[in-house]
Amino acid sequence: MAVAEEGIPGRVVVVGTGLIGTSIALAMRKRGAEVLLTDRDAASLRMAVELGAGQALPDGAAEEPADLAVLAVPPAAVAVTLLDAQKRGLAKVYTDVASVKALPLAQAAQLGCDLSVFVAGHPLAGRERSGPAAAQDDLFLGRPWALCAPPEAKPEAVEAVTALARACGAEPVTVDAEEHDRAVALVSHGPHVVSAAVAARLTVADDVALGLAGQGVRDVTRIAASDPRLWIGILSANSEPVAEVLEAVATDLAVAASLLRDGSEGAAAHVADLLLRGNAGRARIPGKHGGDQKTYAVVPVMIPDRPGELAMIFQAAGIAGVNIEDVAIEHSPGRPLGVLEISVKPEAAERLAEELRARGWSVPG
């Protein structure tokens, strides 16, 4: 039997083997925990087991309560899943990972769940892909993990769920459930709908427009590729805060559209105000390691689409003694190459550019 690292739950049950549940299972297995998995979807459960995320929970029941049960189910299913798990005695402590917190907590209280051993949780990490095949044991590394403990929660329950978040590499953040829901409406749920709205415009785009699509539209629409079935559950469970965000965005856009149609110089100045507020809001997003955003220099490199090219460029940066802060690739439609944009500290930009040119890469100067 595996031996878990000190201070983390040694035996964990994960209910739901989608992206988040399987990623948690993989992370806990990496830390030496025994993980038992259960899911109504037999194919999803089988794949998670094959990936090494844990063993299937025998007959859906545990011989003895696990240290912790993680309910990786949609918001609408949290309360009933919690009640069922507690009736079966699956664990000593329970948590969930749904991205909405107030409604599931209220429903759990109405159903009579034991909230003294439940700490609502939300790891703020994910991918556009879903399902166990997309899971990663480092998905939560450095990411916030919201903990919304109800007033009844015992200290040892909070400690267990906090230990889970840390074991997965995340940073636990204690927050009130309603405050959490307002926050994620602004920074996650609302932006997802806005991204989907922009992407929806592309369904009527002609080949000329699509052929001109660059990195900007890819960045804006990236999250629109997520599973609509998952997101309708999230949005329905957090409807009021999300609606408020969307109404505010819609007002800004409606005003901008009206001013652009006006076409006067004064109208353009008002649109510029929206763009400047956008600059200011973007600058407030925390940078690396949660600190203030830093201004980096971008070194563009023409990169052929062939195996090993990125690895060689990263190796060249290491030889030059330059730390890469961030990277992005803009592909050239119809051509086997792209532009790799390497973000580095300003004082290191020229040193990196010289090293790359010396090794044969094209670096616009």
PDB file of N, CA and C in Angstrom, residues 223-322:
ATOM      1  N   ILE A 223     -11.418  30.328 -24.620  1.00  0.00           N
ATOM      2  CA  ILE A 223     -12.224  29.616 -23.631  1.00  0.00           C
ATOM      3  C   ILE A 223     -13.608  29.256 -24.155  1.00  0.00           C
ATOM      4  N   ALA A 224     -13.975  29.810 -25.304  1.00  0.00           N
ATOM      5  CA  ALA A 224     -15.282  29.471 -25.884  1.00  0.00           C
ATOM      6  C   ALA A 224     -15.320  28.038 -26.381  1.00  0.00           C
ATOM      7  N   ALA A 225     -14.177  27.369 -26.429  1.00  0.00           N
ATOM      8  CA  ALA A 225     -14.123  25.979 -26.889  1.00  0.00           C
ATOM      9  C   ALA A 225     -14.552  24.991 -25.813  1.00  0.00           C
ATOM     10  N   SER A 226     -14.829  25.454 -24.597  1.00  0.00           N
ATOM     11  CA  SER A 226     -15.183  24.564 -23.489  1.00  0.00           C
ATOM     12  C   SER A 226     -16.560  23.936 -23.691  1.00  0.00           C
ATOM     13  N   ASP A 227     -16.816  22.868 -22.944  1.00  0.00           N
ATOM     14  CA  ASP A 227     -18.038  22.082 -23.060  1.00  0.00           C
ATOM     15  C   ASP A 227     -19.276  22.907 -22.670  1.00  0.00           C
ATOM     16  N   PRO A 228     -20.200  23.161 -23.604  1.00  0.00           N
ATOM     17  CA  PRO A 228     -21.398  23.958 -23.280  1.00  0.00           C
ATOM     18  C   PRO A 228     -22.266  23.318 -22.198  1.00  0.00           C
ATOM     19  N   ARG A 229     -22.339  21.985 -22.150  1.00  0.00           N
ATOM     20  CA  ARG A 229     -23.162  21.307 -21.142  1.00  0.00           C
ATOM     21  C   ARG A 229     -22.665  21.605 -19.737  1.00  0.00           C
ATOM     22  N   LEU A 230     -21.352  21.625 -19.577  1.00  0.00           N
ATOM     23  CA  LEU A 230     -20.769  21.958 -18.280  1.00  0.00           C
ATOM     24  C   LEU A 230     -21.082  23.403 -17.916  1.00  0.00           C
ATOM     25  N   TRP A 231     -20.953  24.294 -18.900  1.00  0.00           N
ATOM     26  CA  TRP A 231     -21.081  25.717 -18.608  1.00  0.00           C
ATOM     27  C   TRP A 231     -22.514  26.173 -18.379  1.00  0.00           C
ATOM     28  N   ILE A 232     -23.480  25.530 -18.990  1.00  0.00           N
ATOM     29  CA  ILE A 232     -24.851  25.949 -18.723  1.00  0.00           C
ATOM     30  C   ILE A 232     -25.219  25.644 -17.277  1.00  0.00           C
ATOM     31  N   GLY A 233     -24.665  24.559 -16.722  1.00  0.00           N
ATOM     32  CA  GLY A 233     -24.891  24.253 -15.309  1.00  0.00           C
ATOM     33  C   GLY A 233     -24.250  25.277 -14.401  1.00  0.00           C
ATOM     34  N   ILE A 234     -23.052  25.707 -14.749  1.00  0.00           N
ATOM     35  CA  ILE A 234     -22.350  26.713 -13.949  1.00  0.00           C
ATOM     36  C   ILE A 234     -23.081  28.043 -13.989  1.00  0.00           C
ATOM     37  N   LEU A 235     -23.455  28.469 -15.182  1.00  0.00           N
ATOM     38  CA  LEU A 235     -24.114  29.771 -15.331  1.00  0.00           C
ATOM     39  C   LEU A 235     -25.493  29.790 -14.669  1.00  0.00           C
ATOM     40  N   SER A 236     -26.204  28.687 -14.749  1.00  0.00           N
ATOM     41  CA  SER A 236     -27.525  28.610 -14.119  1.00  0.00           C
ATOM     42  C   SER A 236     -27.420  28.698 -12.605  1.00  0.00           C
ATOM     43  N   ALA A 237     -26.363  28.113 -12.043  1.00  0.00           N
ATOM     44  CA  ALA A 237     -26.184  28.108 -10.592  1.00  0.00           C
ATOM     45  C   ALA A 237     -25.681  29.444 -10.057  1.00  0.00           C
ATOM     46  N   ASN A 238     -25.166  30.289 -10.951  1.00  0.00           N
ATOM     47  CA  ASN A 238     -24.628  31.593 -10.512  1.00  0.00           C
ATOM     48  C   ASN A 238     -25.249  32.702 -11.357  1.00  0.00           C
ATOM     49  N   SER A 239     -26.516  32.549 -11.660  1.00  0.00           N
ATOM     50  CA  SER A 239     -27.166  33.383 -12.667  1.00  0.00           C
ATOM     51  C   SER A 239     -27.186  34.871 -12.345  1.00  0.00           C
ATOM     52  N   GLU A 240     -27.532  35.254 -11.123  1.00  0.00           N
ATOM     53  CA  GLU A 240     -27.686  36.677 -10.808  1.00  0.00           C
ATOM     54  C   GLU A 240     -26.367  37.444 -10.895  1.00  0.00           C
ATOM     55  N   PRO A 241     -25.284  36.971 -10.247  1.00  0.00           N
ATOM     56  CA  PRO A 241     -24.011  37.701 -10.377  1.00  0.00           C
ATOM     57  C   PRO A 241     -23.511  37.756 -11.817  1.00  0.00           C
ATOM     58  N   VAL A 242     -23.698  36.665 -12.568  1.00  0.00           N
ATOM     59  CA  VAL A 242     -23.241  36.666 -13.964  1.00  0.00           C
ATOM     60  C   VAL A 242     -24.058  37.652 -14.785  1.00  0.00           C
ATOM     61  N   ALA A 243     -25.360  37.685 -14.550  1.00  0.00           N
ATOM     62  CA  ALA A 243     -26.216  38.618 -15.289  1.00  0.00           C
ATOM     63  C   ALA A 243     -25.782  40.058 -15.050  1.00  0.00           C
ATOM     64  N   GLU A 244     -25.410  40.382 -13.818  1.00  0.00           N
ATOM     65  CA  GLU A 244     -24.959  41.746 -13.514  1.00  0.00           C
ATOM     66  C   GLU A 244     -23.697  42.106 -14.292  1.00  0.00           C
ATOM     67  N   VAL A 245     -22.763  41.162 -14.376  1.00  0.00           N
ATOM     68  CA  VAL A 245     -21.525  41.411 -15.133  1.00  0.00           C
ATOM     69  C   VAL A 245     -21.848  41.610 -16.606  1.00  0.00           C
ATOM     70  N   LEU A 246     -22.682  40.745 -17.154  1.00  0.00           N
ATOM     71  CA  LEU A 246     -23.006  40.832 -18.579  1.00  0.00           C
ATOM     72  C   LEU A 246     -23.764  42.114 -18.911  1.00  0.00           C
ATOM     73  N   GLU A 247     -24.636  42.552 -18.017  1.00  0.00           N
ATOM     74  CA  GLU A 247     -25.365  43.809 -18.245  1.00  0.00           C
ATOM     75  C   GLU A 247     -24.407  44.990 -18.289  1.00  0.00           C
ATOM     76  N   ALA A 248     -23.395  44.974 -17.391  1.00  0.00           N
ATOM     77  CA  ALA A 248     -22.422  46.073 -17.378  1.00  0.00           C
ATOM     78  C   ALA A 248     -21.578  46.075 -18.649  1.00  0.00           C
ATOM     79  N   VAL A 249     -21.164  44.886 -19.086  1.00  0.00           N
ATOM     80  CA  VAL A 249     -20.383  44.781 -20.322  1.00  0.00           C
ATOM     81  C   VAL A 249     -21.240  45.195 -21.514  1.00  0.00           C
ATOM     82  N   ALA A 250     -22.486  44.737 -21.527  1.00  0.00           N
ATOM     83  CA  ALA A 250     -23.389  45.074 -22.626  1.00  0.00           C
ATOM     84  C   ALA A 250     -23.614  46.575 -22.721  1.00  0.00           C
ATOM     85  N   THR A 251     -23.698  47.241 -21.578  1.00  0.00           N
ATOM     86  CA  THR A 251     -23.878  48.701 -21.575  1.00  0.00           C
ATOM     87  C   THR A 251     -22.675  49.384 -22.200  1.00  0.00           C
ATOM     88  N   ASP A 252     -21.476  48.960 -21.788  1.00  0.00           N
ATOM     89  CA  ASP A 252     -20.255  49.532 -22.372  1.00  0.00           C
ATOM     90  C   ASP A 252     -20.226  49.326 -23.881  1.00  0.00           C
ATOM     91  N   LEU A 253     -20.580  48.129 -24.323  1.00  0.00           N
ATOM     92  CA  LEU A 253     -20.533  47.828 -25.754  1.00  0.00           C
ATOM     93  C   LEU A 253     -21.607  48.603 -26.520  1.00  0.00           C
ATOM     94  N   ALA A 254     -22.783  48.726 -25.936  1.00  0.00           N
ATOM     95  CA  ALA A 254     -23.860  49.457 -26.607  1.00  0.00           C
ATOM     96  C   ALA A 254     -23.500  50.925 -26.762  1.00  0.00           C
ATOM     97  N   VAL A 255     -22.918  51.499 -25.714  1.00  0.00           N
ATOM     98  CA  VAL A 255     -22.492  52.903 -25.781  1.00  0.00           C
ATOM     99  C   VAL A 255     -21.403  53.064 -26.834  1.00  0.00           C
ATOM    100  N   ALA A 256     -20.422  52.136 -26.852  1.00  0.00           N
ATOM    101  CA  ALA A 256     -19.343  52.214 -27.839  1.00  0.00           C
ATOM    102  C   ALA A 256     -19.903  52.109 -29.254  1.00  0.00           C
ATOM    103  N   ALA A 257     -20.856  51.208 -29.477  1.00  0.00           N
ATOM    104  CA  ALA A 257     -21.450  51.052 -30.811  1.00  0.00           C
ATOM    105  C   ALA A 257     -22.158  52.326 -31.245  1.00  0.00           C
ATOM    106  N   SER A 258     -22.903  52.931 -30.320  1.00  0.00           N
ATOM    107  CA  SER A 258     -23.621  54.165 -30.639  1.00  0.00           C
ATOM    108  C   SER A 258     -22.658  55.291 -30.987  1.00  0.00           C
ATOM    109  N   LEU A 259     -21.578  55.389 -30.211  1.00  0.00           N
ATOM    110  CA  LEU A 259     -20.596  56.452 -30.455  1.00  0.00           C
ATOM    111  C   LEU A 259     -19.872  56.242 -31.782  1.00  0.00           C
ATOM    112  N   LEU A 260     -19.565  54.993 -32.107  1.00  0.00           N
ATOM    113  CA  LEU A 260     -18.884  54.720 -33.369  1.00  0.00           C
ATOM    114  C   LEU A 260     -19.785  55.061 -34.553  1.00  0.00           C
ATOM    115  N   ARG A 261     -21.071  54.804 -34.424  1.00  0.00           N
ATOM    116  CA  ARG A 261     -22.004  55.169 -35.487  1.00  0.00           C
ATOM    117  C   ARG A 261     -22.120  56.690 -35.627  1.00  0.00           C
ATOM    118  N   ASP A 262     -21.959  57.389 -34.504  1.00  0.00           N
ATOM    119  CA  ASP A 262     -22.010  58.861 -34.527  1.00  0.00           C
ATOM    120  C   ASP A 262     -20.884  59.414 -35.391  1.00  0.00           C
ATOM    121  N   GLY A 263     -19.684  58.816 -35.211  1.00  0.00           N
ATOM    122  CA  GLY A 263     -18.556  59.158 -36.077  1.00  0.00           C
ATOM    123  C   GLY A 263     -17.875  60.471 -35.803  1.00  0.00           C
ATOM    124  N   SER A 264     -18.324  61.252 -34.834  1.00  0.00           N
ATOM    125  CA  SER A 264     -17.708  62.552 -34.575  1.00  0.00           C
ATOM    126  C   SER A 264     -16.430  62.390 -33.765  1.00  0.00           C
ATOM    127  N   GLU A 265     -15.650  63.462 -33.740  1.00  0.00           N
ATOM    128  CA  GLU A 265     -14.387  63.437 -32.990  1.00  0.00           C
ATOM    129  C   GLU A 265     -14.647  63.261 -31.499  1.00  0.00           C
ATOM    130  N   GLY A 266     -15.682  63.905 -30.990  1.00  0.00           N
ATOM    131  CA  GLY A 266     -16.011  63.774 -29.580  1.00  0.00           C
ATOM    132  C   GLY A 266     -16.434  62.366 -29.225  1.00  0.00           C
ATOM    133  N   ALA A 267     -17.151  61.720 -30.152  1.00  0.00           N
ATOM    134  CA  ALA A 267     -17.590  60.349 -29.917  1.00  0.00           C
ATOM    135  C   ALA A 267     -16.393  59.415 -29.837  1.00  0.00           C
ATOM    136  N   ALA A 268     -15.419  59.624 -30.714  1.00  0.00           N
ATOM    137  CA  ALA A 268     -14.223  58.782 -30.709  1.00  0.00           C
ATOM    138  C   ALA A 268     -13.480  58.896 -29.385  1.00  0.00           C
ATOM    139  N   ALA A 269     -13.485  60.082 -28.805  1.00  0.00           N
ATOM    140  CA  ALA A 269     -12.801  60.284 -27.523  1.00  0.00           C
ATOM    141  C   ALA A 269     -13.458  59.453 -26.424  1.00  0.00           C
ATOM    142  N   HIS A 270     -14.792  59.321 -26.481  1.00  0.00           N
ATOM    143  CA  HIS A 270     -15.490  58.519 -25.484  1.00  0.00           C
ATOM    144  C   HIS A 270     -15.178  57.030 -25.650  1.00  0.00           C
ATOM    145  N   VAL A 271     -15.014  56.591 -26.898  1.00  0.00           N
ATOM    146  CA  VAL A 271     -14.619  55.196 -27.134  1.00  0.00           C
ATOM    147  C   VAL A 271     -13.203  54.979 -26.613  1.00  0.00           C
ATOM    148  N   ALA A 272     -12.357  55.978 -26.801  1.00  0.00           N
ATOM    149  CA  ALA A 272     -10.980  55.881 -26.288  1.00  0.00           C
ATOM    150  C   ALA A 272     -10.977  55.718 -24.774  1.00  0.00           C
ATOM    151  N   ASP A 273     -11.958  56.330 -24.111  1.00  0.00           N
ATOM    152  CA  ASP A 273     -12.043  56.184 -22.657  1.00  0.00           C
ATOM    153  C   ASP A 273     -12.276  54.727 -22.264  1.00  0.00           C
ATOM    154  N   LEU A 274     -13.110  54.018 -23.028  1.00  0.00           N
ATOM    155  CA  LEU A 274     -13.334  52.600 -22.759  1.00  0.00           C
ATOM    156  C   LEU A 274     -12.048  51.809 -22.962  1.00  0.00           C
ATOM    157  N   LEU A 275     -11.322  52.123 -24.015  1.00  0.00           N
ATOM    158  CA  LEU A 275     -10.064  51.414 -24.262  1.00  0.00           C
ATOM    159  C   LEU A 275      -9.049  51.674 -23.154  1.00  0.00           C
ATOM    160  N   LEU A 276      -9.016  52.903 -22.664  1.00  0.00           N
ATOM    161  CA  LEU A 276      -8.084  53.227 -21.574  1.00  0.00           C
ATOM    162  C   LEU A 276      -8.485  52.523 -20.279  1.00  0.00           C
ATOM    163  N   ARG A 277      -9.804  52.445 -20.026  1.00  0.00           N
ATOM    164  CA  ARG A 277     -10.251  51.696 -18.849  1.00  0.00           C
ATOM    165  C   ARG A 277      -9.897  50.223 -18.994  1.00  0.00           C
ATOM    166  N   GLY A 278      -9.936  49.742 -20.236  1.00  0.00           N
ATOM    167  CA  GLY A 278      -9.510  48.367 -20.490  1.00  0.00           C
ATOM    168  C   GLY A 278      -8.051  48.167 -20.165  1.00  0.00           C
ATOM    169  N   ASN A 279      -7.209  49.117 -20.553  1.00  0.00           N
ATOM    170  CA  ASN A 279      -5.781  49.056 -20.200  1.00  0.00           C
ATOM    171  C   ASN A 279      -5.597  48.987 -18.689  1.00  0.00           C
ATOM    172  N   ALA A 280      -6.339  49.852 -17.992  1.00  0.00           N
ATOM    173  CA  ALA A 280      -6.199  49.931 -16.540  1.00  0.00           C
ATOM    174  C   ALA A 280      -6.669  48.635 -15.861  1.00  0.00           C
ATOM    175  N   GLY A 281      -7.773  48.078 -16.345  1.00  0.00           N
ATOM    176  CA  GLY A 281      -8.268  46.832 -15.764  1.00  0.00           C
ATOM    177  C   GLY A 281      -7.328  45.677 -16.026  1.00  0.00           C
ATOM    178  N   ARG A 282      -6.819  45.596 -17.241  1.00  0.00           N
ATOM    179  CA  ARG A 282      -5.872  44.523 -17.593  1.00  0.00           C
ATOM    180  C   ARG A 282      -4.629  44.588 -16.723  1.00  0.00           C
ATOM    181  N   ALA A 283      -4.184  45.794 -16.423  1.00  0.00           N
ATOM    182  CA  ALA A 283      -2.965  45.958 -15.622  1.00  0.00           C
ATOM    183  C   ALA A 283      -3.156  45.514 -14.177  1.00  0.00           C
ATOM    184  N   ARG A 284      -4.400  45.418 -13.723  1.00  0.00           N
ATOM    185  CA  ARG A 284      -4.664  45.022 -12.342  1.00  0.00           C
ATOM    186  C   ARG A 284      -4.617  43.508 -12.142  1.00  0.00           C
ATOM    187  N   ILE A 285      -4.639  42.735 -13.217  1.00  0.00           N
ATOM    188  CA  ILE A 285      -4.565  41.282 -13.074  1.00  0.00           C
ATOM    189  C   ILE A 285      -3.187  40.918 -12.534  1.00  0.00           C
ATOM    190  N   PRO A 286      -3.119  40.132 -11.467  1.00  0.00           N
ATOM    191  CA  PRO A 286      -1.808  39.782 -10.897  1.00  0.00           C
ATOM    192  C   PRO A 286      -0.914  39.099 -11.915  1.00  0.00           C
ATOM    193  N   GLY A 287       0.381  39.381 -11.813  1.00  0.00           N
ATOM    194  CA  GLY A 287       1.356  38.775 -12.707  1.00  0.00           C
ATOM    195  C   GLY A 287       1.879  37.471 -12.147  1.00  0.00           C
ATOM    196  N   LYS A 288       3.082  37.093 -12.551  1.00  0.00           N
ATOM    197  CA  LYS A 288       3.684  35.849 -12.084  1.00  0.00           C
ATOM    198  C   LYS A 288       3.797  35.835 -10.564  1.00  0.00           C
ATOM    199  N   HIS A 289       3.545  34.655  -9.997  1.00  0.00           N
ATOM    200  CA  HIS A 289       3.669  34.441  -8.554  1.00  0.00           C
ATOM    201  C   HIS A 289       2.731  35.330  -7.752  1.00  0.00           C
ATOM    202  N   GLY A 290       1.666  35.853  -8.404  1.00  0.00           N
ATOM    203  CA  GLY A 290       0.677  36.642  -7.691  1.00  0.00           C
ATOM    204  C   GLY A 290       1.067  38.084  -7.451  1.00  0.00           C
ATOM    205  N   GLY A 291       2.233  38.518  -7.917  1.00  0.00           N
ATOM    206  CA  GLY A 291       2.662  39.900  -7.710  1.00  0.00           C
ATOM    207  C   GLY A 291       2.123  40.821  -8.786  1.00  0.00           C
ATOM    208  N   ASP A 292       2.607  42.065  -8.769  1.00  0.00           N
ATOM    209  CA  ASP A 292       2.194  43.027  -9.789  1.00  0.00           C
ATOM    210  C   ASP A 292       2.696  42.583 -11.155  1.00  0.00           C
ATOM    211  N   GLN A 293       1.928  42.939 -12.182  1.00  0.00           N
ATOM    212  CA  GLN A 293       2.375  42.645 -13.534  1.00  0.00           C
ATOM    213  C   GLN A 293       3.619  43.452 -13.851  1.00  0.00           C
ATOM    214  N   LYS A 294       4.566  42.790 -14.482  1.00  0.00           N
ATOM    215  CA  LYS A 294       5.792  43.467 -14.892  1.00  0.00           C
ATOM    216  C   LYS A 294       5.767  43.678 -16.399  1.00  0.00           C
ATOM    217  N   THR A 295       6.498  44.683 -16.845  1.00  0.00           N
ATOM    218  CA  THR A 295       6.606  44.950 -18.270  1.00  0.00           C
ATOM    219  C   THR A 295       7.791  44.178 -18.824  1.00  0.00           C
ATOM    220  N   TYR A 296       7.516  43.301 -19.769  1.00  0.00           N
ATOM    221  CA  TYR A 296       8.576  42.499 -20.369  1.00  0.00           C
ATOM    222  C   TYR A 296       8.812  42.936 -21.805  1.00  0.00           C
ATOM    223  N   ALA A 297      10.012  42.670 -22.273  1.00  0.00           N
ATOM    224  CA  ALA A 297      10.314  42.873 -23.682  1.00  0.00           C
ATOM    225  C   ALA A 297       9.973  41.588 -24.422  1.00  0.00           C
ATOM    226  N   VAL A 298       9.473  41.721 -25.645  1.00  0.00           N
ATOM    227  CA  VAL A 298       9.104  40.554 -26.444  1.00  0.00           C
ATOM    228  C   VAL A 298      10.113  40.383 -27.573  1.00  0.00           C
ATOM    229  N   VAL A 299      10.723  39.208 -27.628  1.00  0.00           N
ATOM    230  CA  VAL A 299      11.667  38.873 -28.689  1.00  0.00           C
ATOM    231  C   VAL A 299      10.952  37.948 -29.666  1.00  0.00           C
ATOM    232  N   PRO A 300      10.631  38.422 -30.884  1.00  0.00           N
ATOM    233  CA  PRO A 300       9.932  37.573 -31.866  1.00  0.00           C
ATOM    234  C   PRO A 300      10.925  36.714 -32.645  1.00  0.00           C
ATOM    235  N   VAL A 301      10.590  35.452 -32.826  1.00  0.00           N
ATOM    236  CA  VAL A 301      11.472  34.529 -33.543  1.00  0.00           C
ATOM    237  C   VAL A 301      10.653  33.775 -34.584  1.00  0.00           C
ATOM    238  N   MET A 302      11.118  33.780 -35.826  1.00  0.00           N
ATOM    239  CA  MET A 302      10.477  32.969 -36.859  1.00  0.00           C
ATOM    240  C   MET A 302      10.842  31.515 -36.596  1.00  0.00           C
ATOM    241  N   ILE A 303       9.811  30.654 -36.435  1.00  0.00           N
ATOM    242  CA  ILE A 303      10.076  29.276 -36.043  1.00  0.00           C
ATOM    243  C   ILE A 303       9.417  28.300 -37.006  1.00  0.00           C
ATOM    244  N   PRO A 304      10.209  27.420 -37.622  1.00  0.00           N
ATOM    245  CA  PRO A 304       9.634  26.402 -38.508  1.00  0.00           C
ATOM    246  C   PRO A 304       8.821  25.383 -37.707  1.00  0.00           C
ATOM    247  N   ASP A 305       7.813  24.825 -38.332  1.00  0.00           N
ATOM    248  CA  ASP A 305       6.957  23.835 -37.681  1.00  0.00           C
ATOM    249  C   ASP A 305       7.577  22.450 -37.857  1.00  0.00           C
ATOM    250  N   ARG A 306       8.554  22.146 -37.005  1.00  0.00           N
ATOM    251  CA  ARG A 306       9.209  20.844 -37.086  1.00  0.00           C
ATOM    252  C   ARG A 306       9.656  20.404 -35.692  1.00  0.00           C
ATOM    253  N   PRO A 307       9.813  19.104 -35.476  1.00  0.00           N
ATOM    254  CA  PRO A 307      10.122  18.581 -34.147  1.00  0.00           C
ATOM    255  C   PRO A 307      11.426  19.138 -33.574  1.00  0.00           C
ATOM    256  N   GLY A 308      11.396  19.439 -32.283  1.00  0.00           N
ATOM    257  CA  GLY A 308      12.606  19.836 -31.570  1.00  0.00           C
ATOM    258  C   GLY A 308      12.951  21.307 -31.643  1.00  0.00           C
ATOM    259  N   GLU A 309      12.209  22.077 -32.462  1.00  0.00           N
ATOM    260  CA  GLU A 309      12.587  23.485 -32.664  1.00  0.00           C
ATOM    261  C   GLU A 309      12.448  24.291 -31.365  1.00  0.00           C
ATOM    262  N   LEU A 310      11.328  24.117 -30.670  1.00  0.00           N
ATOM    263  CA  LEU A 310      11.135  24.848 -29.410  1.00  0.00           C
ATOM    264  C   LEU A 310      12.196  24.487 -28.392  1.00  0.00           C
ATOM    265  N   ALA A 311      12.496  23.205 -28.294  1.00  0.00           N
ATOM    266  CA  ALA A 311      13.493  22.760 -27.310  1.00  0.00           C
ATOM    267  C   ALA A 311      14.845  23.405 -27.576  1.00  0.00           C
ATOM    268  N   MET A 312      15.224  23.531 -28.849  1.00  0.00           N
ATOM    269  CA  MET A 312      16.513  24.137 -29.181  1.00  0.00           C
ATOM    270  C   MET A 312      16.531  25.630 -28.847  1.00  0.00           C
ATOM    271  N   ILE A 313      15.395  26.298 -29.068  1.00  0.00           N
ATOM    272  CA  ILE A 313      15.322  27.722 -28.739  1.00  0.00           C
ATOM    273  C   ILE A 313      15.416  27.929 -27.232  1.00  0.00           C
ATOM    274  N   PHE A 314      14.715  27.092 -26.481  1.00  0.00           N
ATOM    275  CA  PHE A 314      14.789  27.200 -25.018  1.00  0.00           C
ATOM    276  C   PHE A 314      16.206  26.905 -24.527  1.00  0.00           C
ATOM    277  N   GLN A 315      16.868  25.951 -25.168  1.00  0.00           N
ATOM    278  CA  GLN A 315      18.252  25.643 -24.799  1.00  0.00           C
ATOM    279  C   GLN A 315      19.164  26.836 -25.081  1.00  0.00           C
ATOM    280  N   ALA A 316      18.917  27.504 -26.208  1.00  0.00           N
ATOM    281  CA  ALA A 316      19.721  28.680 -26.552  1.00  0.00           C
ATOM    282  C   ALA A 316      19.528  29.786 -25.516  1.00  0.00           C
ATOM    283  N   ALA A 317      18.287  29.953 -25.046  1.00  0.00           N
ATOM    284  CA  ALA A 317      18.023  30.950 -24.011  1.00  0.00           C
ATOM    285  C   ALA A 317      18.792  30.615 -22.739  1.00  0.00           C
ATOM    286  N   GLY A 318      18.839  29.324 -22.392  1.00  0.00           N
ATOM    287  CA  GLY A 318      19.592  28.903 -21.209  1.00  0.00           C
ATOM    288  C   GLY A 318      21.073  29.177 -21.362  1.00  0.00           C
ATOM    289  N   ILE A 319      21.617  28.914 -22.544  1.00  0.00           N
ATOM    290  CA  ILE A 319      23.044  29.177 -22.791  1.00  0.00           C
ATOM    291  C   ILE A 319      23.335  30.669 -22.677  1.00  0.00           C
ATOM    292  N   ALA A 320      22.385  31.495 -23.131  1.00  0.00           N
ATOM    293  CA  ALA A 320      22.568  32.950 -23.048  1.00  0.00           C
ATOM    294  C   ALA A 320      22.331  33.476 -21.633  1.00  0.00           C
ATOM    295  N   GLY A 321      21.875  32.611 -20.723  1.00  0.00           N
ATOM    296  CA  GLY A 321      21.617  33.035 -19.349  1.00  0.00           C
ATOM    297  C   GLY A 321      20.374  33.900 -19.224  1.00  0.00           C
ATOM    298  N   VAL A 322      19.390  33.627 -20.092  1.00  0.00           N
ATOM    299  CA  VAL A 322      18.172  34.433 -20.102  1.00  0.00           C
ATOM    300  C   VAL A 322      16.999  33.586 -19.602  1.00  0.00           C
TER     301      VAL A 322
END
